[in-house]
mmCIF file of C-alpha atoms and ligand atoms in Angstrom:
data_model
loop_
_atom_site.group_PDB
_atom_site.id
_atom_site.type_symbol
_atom_site.label_atom_id
_atom_site.label_comp_id
_atom_site.label_asym_id
_atom_site.label_seq_id
_atom_site.Cartn_x
_atom_site.Cartn_y
_atom_site.Cartn_z
ATOM 1 C CA MET L 1127 50.743 102.742 108.418
ATOM 2 C CA ARG L 1128 50.376 104.897 111.502
ATOM 3 C CA LYS L 1129 49.957 108.670 111.692
ATOM 4 C CA ASP L 1130 52.003 110.901 114.032
ATOM 5 C CA TYR L 1131 50.566 114.290 115.017
ATOM 6 C CA ILE L 1132 52.212 117.502 116.207
ATOM 7 C CA ALA L 1133 50.942 120.514 118.157
ATOM 8 C CA ALA L 1134 50.853 123.432 115.711
ATOM 9 C CA ALA L 1135 50.344 127.133 116.387
ATOM 10 C CA GLU L 1136 48.858 127.599 112.919
ATOM 11 C CA PRO L 1137 46.841 124.482 112.192
ATOM 12 C CA ALA L 1138 45.149 126.206 109.243
ATOM 13 C CA ASP L 1139 48.321 126.376 107.117
ATOM 14 C CA HIS L 1140 48.243 124.420 103.893
ATOM 15 C CA GLU L 1141 50.213 121.186 104.337
ATOM 16 C CA THR L 1142 53.103 122.104 101.988
ATOM 17 C CA GLU L 1143 53.476 125.572 103.577
ATOM 18 C CA PHE L 1144 53.423 123.963 107.004
ATOM 19 C CA VAL L 1145 56.194 121.506 106.080
ATOM 20 C CA GLU L 1146 58.329 124.271 104.552
ATOM 21 C CA LYS L 1147 57.858 126.621 107.545
ATOM 22 C CA TYR L 1148 58.445 123.853 110.060
ATOM 23 C CA TRP L 1149 61.733 122.692 108.547
ATOM 24 C CA THR L 1150 62.980 126.205 107.822
ATOM 25 C CA ALA L 1151 62.536 126.953 111.543
ATOM 26 C CA VAL L 1152 64.276 123.698 112.552
ATOM 27 C CA TRP L 1153 67.285 124.421 110.316
ATOM 28 C CA GLU L 1154 67.432 128.048 111.484
ATOM 29 C CA GLN L 1155 67.490 126.859 115.090
ATOM 30 C CA GLU L 1156 70.404 124.541 114.224
ATOM 31 C CA GLY L 1157 72.365 127.530 112.899
ATOM 32 C CA GLY L 1158 71.833 126.886 109.176
ATOM 33 C CA PRO L 1159 74.038 124.857 106.821
ATOM 34 C CA GLN L 1160 77.553 124.277 108.119
ATOM 35 C CA GLY L 1161 78.822 121.381 106.022
ATOM 36 C CA GLN L 1162 79.165 118.864 108.867
ATOM 37 C CA LEU L 1163 80.364 115.948 106.784
ATOM 38 C CA ASP L 1164 82.490 114.021 109.291
ATOM 39 C CA ARG L 1165 79.515 112.210 110.858
ATOM 40 C CA ILE L 1166 78.155 110.847 107.567
ATOM 41 C CA PRO L 1167 80.351 107.722 107.238
ATOM 42 C CA HIS L 1168 79.199 106.687 110.753
ATOM 43 C CA ARG L 1169 75.495 106.914 109.927
ATOM 44 C CA ASP L 1170 73.468 103.708 109.454
ATOM 45 C CA GLU L 1171 72.075 105.061 106.178
ATOM 46 C CA TYR L 1172 75.622 105.406 104.842
ATOM 47 C CA ARG L 1173 76.592 101.873 105.908
ATOM 48 C CA VAL L 1174 73.597 100.486 104.002
ATOM 49 C CA MET L 1175 74.063 102.531 100.821
ATOM 50 C CA ALA L 1176 77.878 102.613 100.566
ATOM 51 C CA PRO L 1177 78.342 99.173 98.898
ATOM 52 C CA TYR L 1178 75.800 100.118 96.206
ATOM 53 C CA MET L 1179 77.306 103.585 95.645
ATOM 54 C CA ALA L 1180 80.752 101.991 95.307
ATOM 55 C CA GLN L 1181 79.502 100.221 92.166
ATOM 56 C CA LEU L 1182 78.504 103.470 90.426
ATOM 57 C CA PRO L 1183 80.964 105.162 88.077
ATOM 58 C CA LYS L 1184 82.626 108.459 89.030
ATOM 59 C CA GLY L 1185 80.414 111.338 87.985
ATOM 60 C CA ALA L 1186 77.197 109.300 88.282
ATOM 61 C CA ARG L 1187 74.152 111.536 88.677
ATOM 62 C CA VAL L 1188 72.607 111.375 92.164
ATOM 63 C CA MET L 1189 69.580 113.065 93.743
ATOM 64 C CA ASP L 1190 69.307 113.977 97.454
ATOM 65 C CA GLY L 1191 65.535 114.381 97.867
ATOM 66 C CA GLY L 1192 64.807 116.700 100.819
ATOM 67 C CA CYS L 1193 68.445 117.581 101.434
ATOM 68 C CA GLY L 1194 67.883 119.687 104.570
ATOM 69 C CA LEU L 1195 71.207 121.218 105.624
ATOM 70 C CA GLY L 1196 72.827 119.666 102.562
ATOM 71 C CA ASP L 1197 75.494 117.591 104.322
ATOM 72 C CA TRP L 1198 74.790 114.430 102.303
ATOM 73 C CA THR L 1199 74.709 116.356 99.006
ATOM 74 C CA LEU L 1200 78.087 117.901 99.780
ATOM 75 C CA TYR L 1201 79.543 114.615 100.970
ATOM 76 C CA PHE L 1202 78.736 112.750 97.760
ATOM 77 C CA ALA L 1203 79.658 115.759 95.572
ATOM 78 C CA ARG L 1204 83.108 115.671 97.188
ATOM 79 C CA GLN L 1205 83.286 111.931 96.432
ATOM 80 C CA GLY L 1206 83.047 112.812 92.726
ATOM 81 C CA PHE L 1207 79.324 112.233 92.129
ATOM 82 C CA SER L 1208 77.183 114.788 90.300
ATOM 83 C CA VAL L 1209 74.656 115.419 93.080
ATOM 84 C CA ALA L 1210 71.544 117.594 93.111
ATOM 85 C CA GLY L 1211 70.242 118.509 96.587
ATOM 86 C CA LEU L 1212 66.564 119.453 96.454
ATOM 87 C CA ASP L 1213 64.545 120.889 99.332
ATOM 88 C CA LEU L 1214 61.225 122.591 99.970
ATOM 89 C CA SER L 1215 62.807 125.117 102.350
ATOM 90 C CA ARG L 1216 63.661 128.030 100.036
ATOM 91 C CA GLN L 1217 65.539 129.878 102.764
ATOM 92 C CA THR L 1218 67.771 126.877 103.508
ATOM 93 C CA VAL L 1219 68.432 126.274 99.801
ATOM 94 C CA GLU L 1220 69.397 129.963 99.335
ATOM 95 C CA GLN L 1221 71.849 129.664 102.233
ATOM 96 C CA LEU L 1222 73.273 126.446 100.773
ATOM 97 C CA GLN L 1223 73.711 128.045 97.346
ATOM 98 C CA ALA L 1224 75.502 131.034 98.916
ATOM 99 C CA ARG L 1225 77.778 128.969 101.191
ATOM 100 C CA PHE L 1226 78.560 126.096 98.841
ATOM 101 C CA PRO L 1227 78.465 127.428 95.261
ATOM 102 C CA GLU L 1228 80.505 124.439 94.080
ATOM 103 C CA ALA L 1229 77.517 122.109 94.725
ATOM 104 C CA GLU L 1230 74.063 121.983 93.109
ATOM 105 C CA PHE L 1231 71.156 122.960 95.379
ATOM 106 C CA VAL L 1232 67.651 123.431 94.023
ATOM 107 C CA ASP L 1233 64.473 124.541 95.782
ATOM 108 C CA GLY L 1234 61.471 122.463 94.918
ATOM 109 C CA ASP L 1235 59.106 119.692 95.847
ATOM 110 C CA ILE L 1236 60.144 116.054 95.448
ATOM 111 C CA ARG L 1237 56.545 115.248 94.465
ATOM 112 C CA ARG L 1238 56.893 117.317 91.247
ATOM 113 C CA THR L 1239 60.438 118.198 90.245
ATOM 114 C CA SER L 1240 61.652 119.908 87.088
ATOM 115 C CA PHE L 1241 64.206 117.172 86.296
ATOM 116 C CA PRO L 1242 63.710 115.322 82.992
ATOM 117 C CA ASP L 1243 62.675 111.658 82.984
ATOM 118 C CA ALA L 1244 65.468 109.165 83.735
ATOM 119 C CA SER L 1245 67.920 111.810 85.041
ATOM 120 C CA PHE L 1246 69.494 109.950 87.970
ATOM 121 C CA ASP L 1247 71.609 106.832 88.490
ATOM 122 C CA ALA L 1248 70.720 106.895 92.193
ATOM 123 C CA TYR L 1249 68.220 108.752 94.356
ATOM 124 C CA PHE L 1250 68.348 108.898 98.141
ATOM 125 C CA SER L 1251 65.957 110.547 100.555
ATOM 126 C CA TRP L 1252 66.135 110.444 104.345
ATOM 127 C CA GLY L 1253 63.059 111.238 106.391
ATOM 128 C CA VAL L 1254 61.016 112.994 103.692
ATOM 129 C CA PHE L 1255 58.538 110.670 101.902
ATOM 130 C CA GLU L 1256 56.410 110.420 105.070
ATOM 131 C CA HIS L 1257 55.470 114.091 105.412
ATOM 132 C CA PHE L 1258 52.218 114.247 103.430
ATOM 133 C CA GLU L 1259 48.905 112.902 104.671
ATOM 134 C CA SER L 1260 47.824 111.658 101.237
ATOM 135 C CA GLY L 1261 50.596 109.048 101.574
ATOM 136 C CA LEU L 1262 53.935 108.246 99.977
ATOM 137 C CA GLN L 1263 52.873 107.521 96.411
ATOM 138 C CA ASP L 1264 53.373 111.056 94.982
ATOM 139 C CA CYS L 1265 57.007 110.906 96.155
ATOM 140 C CA VAL L 1266 57.471 107.327 94.935
ATOM 141 C CA HIS L 1267 55.987 108.031 91.487
ATOM 142 C CA GLU L 1268 58.156 111.105 90.929
ATOM 143 C CA ALA L 1269 61.238 109.182 92.083
ATOM 144 C CA PHE L 1270 60.358 106.415 89.598
ATOM 145 C CA ARG L 1271 60.068 108.998 86.788
ATOM 146 C CA VAL L 1272 63.425 110.714 87.433
ATOM 147 C CA VAL L 1273 65.485 107.566 88.145
ATOM 148 C CA LYS L 1274 67.057 105.828 85.131
ATOM 149 C CA PRO L 1275 65.984 102.275 84.302
ATOM 150 C CA GLY L 1276 68.220 100.056 86.444
ATOM 151 C CA GLY L 1277 68.886 103.004 88.807
ATOM 152 C CA LEU L 1278 68.832 102.806 92.597
ATOM 153 C CA LEU L 1279 66.505 104.263 95.203
ATOM 154 C CA PHE L 1280 67.380 104.554 98.916
ATOM 155 C CA VAL L 1281 64.564 105.764 101.170
ATOM 156 C CA SER L 1282 64.259 106.070 104.936
ATOM 157 C CA VAL L 1283 61.039 106.789 106.832
ATOM 158 C CA PRO L 1284 60.059 106.488 110.517
ATOM 159 C CA LEU L 1285 59.584 102.847 111.575
ATOM 160 C CA ASP L 1286 56.271 101.842 113.068
ATOM 161 C CA ASN L 1287 58.090 99.778 115.700
ATOM 162 C CA LEU L 1288 56.533 97.676 118.467
ATOM 163 C CA ARG L 1289 57.007 100.519 120.965
ATOM 164 C CA HIS L 1290 54.804 102.758 118.802
ATOM 165 C CA ALA L 1291 52.273 99.988 118.264
ATOM 166 C CA VAL L 1292 51.860 99.586 122.053
ATOM 167 C CA LEU L 1293 51.857 103.337 122.800
ATOM 168 C CA GLY L 1294 49.478 103.976 119.899
ATOM 169 C CA SER L 1295 46.935 101.554 121.329
ATOM 170 C CA LEU L 1296 47.094 103.358 124.708
ATOM 171 C CA ALA L 1297 46.877 106.910 123.282
ATOM 172 C CA ARG L 1298 43.902 109.214 123.778
ATOM 173 C CA PRO L 1299 41.660 109.589 120.709
ATOM 174 C CA ARG L 1300 42.917 112.448 118.490
ATOM 175 C CA SER L 1301 39.536 114.159 118.600
ATOM 176 C CA ALA L 1302 40.077 114.726 122.344
ATOM 177 C CA VAL L 1303 43.231 116.763 121.761
ATOM 178 C CA SER L 1304 42.983 120.201 120.143
ATOM 179 C CA ASN L 1305 45.581 122.068 118.090
ATOM 180 C CA LEU L 1306 47.115 118.954 116.572
ATOM 181 C CA ARG L 1307 47.861 118.435 112.910
ATOM 182 C CA PHE L 1308 49.273 115.598 110.834
ATOM 183 C CA TYR L 1309 53.061 115.391 111.074
ATOM 184 C CA GLN L 1310 54.207 112.143 109.449
ATOM 185 C CA TRP L 1311 53.504 108.527 108.602
ATOM 186 C CA ARG L 1312 55.242 105.640 110.365
ATOM 187 C CA LEU L 1313 55.626 102.427 108.398
ATOM 188 C CA THR L 1314 56.553 98.829 109.114
ATOM 189 C CA ARG L 1315 59.198 97.187 106.958
ATOM 190 C CA ALA L 1316 56.534 95.357 104.935
ATOM 191 C CA GLU L 1317 54.557 98.576 104.415
ATOM 192 C CA LEU L 1318 57.579 100.463 103.087
ATOM 193 C CA ALA L 1319 58.406 97.596 100.724
ATOM 194 C CA ARG L 1320 54.797 97.558 99.476
ATOM 195 C CA GLU L 1321 54.763 101.342 98.853
ATOM 196 C CA LEU L 1322 57.874 101.068 96.668
ATOM 197 C CA GLU L 1323 56.554 98.014 94.818
ATOM 198 C CA ILE L 1324 53.238 99.759 94.086
ATOM 199 C CA GLY L 1325 55.329 102.556 92.545
ATOM 200 C CA GLY L 1326 57.094 100.076 90.235
ATOM 201 C CA PHE L 1327 60.391 99.526 92.087
ATOM 202 C CA GLU L 1328 61.973 96.138 92.826
ATOM 203 C CA VAL L 1329 62.832 96.041 96.513
ATOM 204 C CA ILE L 1330 66.306 94.706 97.324
ATOM 205 C CA GLU L 1331 66.412 95.063 101.119
ATOM 206 C CA VAL L 1332 64.514 96.762 103.958
ATOM 207 C CA LEU L 1333 66.199 97.232 107.345
ATOM 208 C CA PRO L 1334 65.432 98.926 110.672
ATOM 209 C CA ILE L 1335 68.057 101.616 111.420
ATOM 210 C CA ASN L 1336 68.843 104.292 114.033
ATOM 211 C CA LYS L 1337 68.296 102.031 117.064
ATOM 212 C CA ARG L 1338 70.148 104.394 119.396
ATOM 213 C CA GLN L 1339 67.843 107.272 118.418
ATOM 214 C CA GLY L 1340 64.883 105.037 119.186
ATOM 215 C CA VAL L 1341 66.261 104.139 122.634
ATOM 216 C CA LEU L 1342 66.944 107.825 123.367
ATOM 217 C CA ARG L 1343 63.346 108.702 122.482
ATOM 218 C CA SER L 1344 61.982 105.927 124.656
ATOM 219 C CA LEU L 1345 64.173 106.939 127.635
ATOM 220 C CA HIS L 1346 62.915 110.491 127.219
ATOM 221 C CA HIS L 1347 59.215 109.889 126.572
ATOM 222 C CA GLU L 1348 58.540 106.821 128.734
ATOM 223 C CA PHE L 1349 61.084 107.325 131.523
ATOM 224 C CA GLY L 1350 61.368 111.134 131.650
ATOM 225 C CA LEU L 1351 65.156 111.221 131.116
ATOM 226 C CA ARG L 1352 66.391 114.369 129.380
ATOM 227 C CA TYR L 1353 68.176 113.998 126.055
ATOM 228 C CA GLU L 1354 71.188 116.095 127.132
ATOM 229 C CA TRP L 1355 71.937 114.053 130.292
ATOM 230 C CA LEU L 1356 75.067 111.879 130.177
ATOM 231 C CA LEU L 1357 73.040 109.111 131.846
ATOM 232 C CA THR L 1358 70.550 109.118 128.959
ATOM 233 C CA LYS L 1359 73.294 109.065 126.341
ATOM 234 C CA GLY L 1360 75.218 106.327 128.166
ATOM 235 C CA LEU L 1361 72.145 104.148 128.611
ATOM 236 C CA SER L 1362 71.240 104.515 124.940
ATOM 237 C CA VAL L 1363 74.708 103.313 123.890
ATOM 238 C CA LEU L 1364 74.483 100.304 126.260
ATOM 239 C CA LEU L 1365 70.905 99.311 125.494
ATOM 240 C CA ALA L 1366 70.694 99.809 121.718
ATOM 241 C CA PRO L 1367 72.683 96.658 120.768
ATOM 242 C CA LEU L 1368 70.562 94.534 123.149
ATOM 243 C CA ILE L 1369 67.087 95.466 121.863
ATOM 244 C CA PRO L 1370 65.727 94.127 118.543
ATOM 245 C CA GLY L 1371 65.349 96.761 115.800
ATOM 246 C CA SER L 1372 61.691 95.865 115.242
ATOM 247 C CA LEU L 1373 60.991 96.924 118.850
ATOM 248 C CA ILE L 1374 62.948 100.153 119.094
ATOM 249 C CA ALA L 1375 64.599 101.346 115.828
ATOM 250 C CA HIS L 1376 63.620 104.911 114.952
ATOM 251 C CA MET L 1377 63.748 104.588 111.151
ATOM 252 C CA VAL L 1378 63.496 101.986 108.413
ATOM 253 C CA ILE L 1379 65.539 102.114 105.201
ATOM 254 C CA ALA L 1380 64.757 100.469 101.882
ATOM 255 C CA VAL L 1381 67.047 99.859 98.933
ATOM 256 C CA ALA L 1382 65.210 99.383 95.645
ATOM 257 C CA ARG L 1383 65.903 99.358 91.929
ATOM 258 C CA LYS L 1384 63.898 100.647 88.984
ATOM 259 C CA PRO L 1385 63.626 97.642 86.663
ATOM 260 C CA PRO L 1386 66.049 97.907 83.732
ATOM 261 C CA ASN L 1387 64.652 98.498 80.242
ATOM 262 C CA LYS L 1388 64.460 95.009 78.764
ATOM 263 C CA ALA L 1389 65.490 96.397 75.363
ATOM 264 C CA GLN L 1390 68.619 97.963 76.897
ATOM 265 C CA HIS L 1391 69.724 94.774 78.570
ATOM 266 C CA ALA L 1392 68.730 92.194 75.992
ATOM 267 C CA GLY L 1393 71.848 90.448 74.710
ATOM 268 C CA PRO L 1394 72.486 89.641 71.020
ATOM 269 C CA GLY L 1395 69.858 87.387 69.452
ATOM 270 C CA GLN L 1396 67.338 87.910 72.299
HETATM 271 C C1 LIG N 1473 63.760 115.073 108.321
HETATM 272 S S1 LIG N 1473 64.465 116.350 107.354
HETATM 273 C C2 LIG N 1473 65.752 115.423 106.558
HETATM 274 C C3 LIG N 1473 66.876 116.238 106.019
HETATM 275 C C4 LIG N 1473 68.009 115.450 105.369
HETATM 276 N N1 LIG N 1473 67.487 114.480 104.413
HETATM 277 C C5 LIG N 1473 68.865 114.743 106.413
HETATM 278 O O1 LIG N 1473 68.780 113.532 106.528
HETATM 279 O O2 LIG N 1473 69.615 115.418 107.105
HETATM 280 C C6 LIG N 1473 63.260 116.552 106.077
HETATM 281 C C7 LIG N 1473 63.661 117.550 104.972
HETATM 282 O O3 LIG N 1473 62.837 117.315 103.827
HETATM 283 C C8 LIG N 1473 62.345 118.524 103.343
HETATM 284 N N2 LIG N 1473 61.076 118.235 102.666
HETATM 285 C C9 LIG N 1473 59.910 117.792 103.202
HETATM 286 N N3 LIG N 1473 59.007 117.568 102.247
HETATM 287 C C10 LIG N 1473 59.612 117.866 101.065
HETATM 288 C C11 LIG N 1473 59.191 117.837 99.715
HETATM 289 N N4 LIG N 1473 57.956 117.450 99.377
HETATM 290 N N5 LIG N 1473 60.057 118.202 98.764
HETATM 291 C C12 LIG N 1473 61.319 118.604 99.083
HETATM 292 N N6 LIG N 1473 61.773 118.648 100.342
HETATM 293 C C13 LIG N 1473 60.934 118.286 101.325
HETATM 294 C C14 LIG N 1473 62.217 119.427 104.553
HETATM 295 O O4 LIG N 1473 62.237 120.797 104.190
HETATM 296 C C15 LIG N 1473 63.439 119.018 105.359
HETATM 297 O O5 LIG N 1473 64.576 119.775 105.017
#
């Protein structure tokens, strides 16, 4: 597992306050929740999870851990699932509750939620489990508690791809750079699988995703191309299919299952 750092104006903030302030500012800059649902079916995360979600009954209870602007919560709520979107950013959750009263948005911390044990048939969380320096286990353990036996977990975190491995070995020591604080963990596929297994889940599949995002970042950081240039966007579309995910993908997604209760699934006479 590899640590990413970020320049912070207030390095003394407690980690949870820092994460809340940081994301509240990001979402404010993006104009707050707007219910942009049309892009969701085109996202890699959706392509991976859709076949599993299709097997759940209508009304199944689903958790969106770290829902951000709430698009995924709204999307699945409109598909007939009973979805709870939970986020640390109180301001964003208040805006979501005001704009979309038909959906369930809760402010809170995915490491210690107020949901009863075994509440959810499925739990998904994109780009959240990696945000705390003590590691992923607090998030994994709480997910294990609130997911029903036999229930599904979908998690994405930043991939520690080969590009990061090479750049990381060339980077200046952190002690030489002031004003930096921990931002997130990056994990390999094997590391993400191990984190979920330590927490009690059975891992079904682990895949690199968001290759185009990874190419865009490389074009920007290594080649100085600006994100908004058409050239950068065009190159990312052309190059992404040609480069292996392990080299360039931005994120890694895991699908896992909480083992079913043996008693629940034992057939007659067993
Ligand atoms: C990278 S964004 C992802 C947002 C959303 N999942 C998406 O894919 O659009 C991370 C989000 O997780 C939230 N977050 C970070 N740590 C959290 C925690 N411990 N509990 C709840 N939310 C958290 C942040 O406030 C932010 O909205």
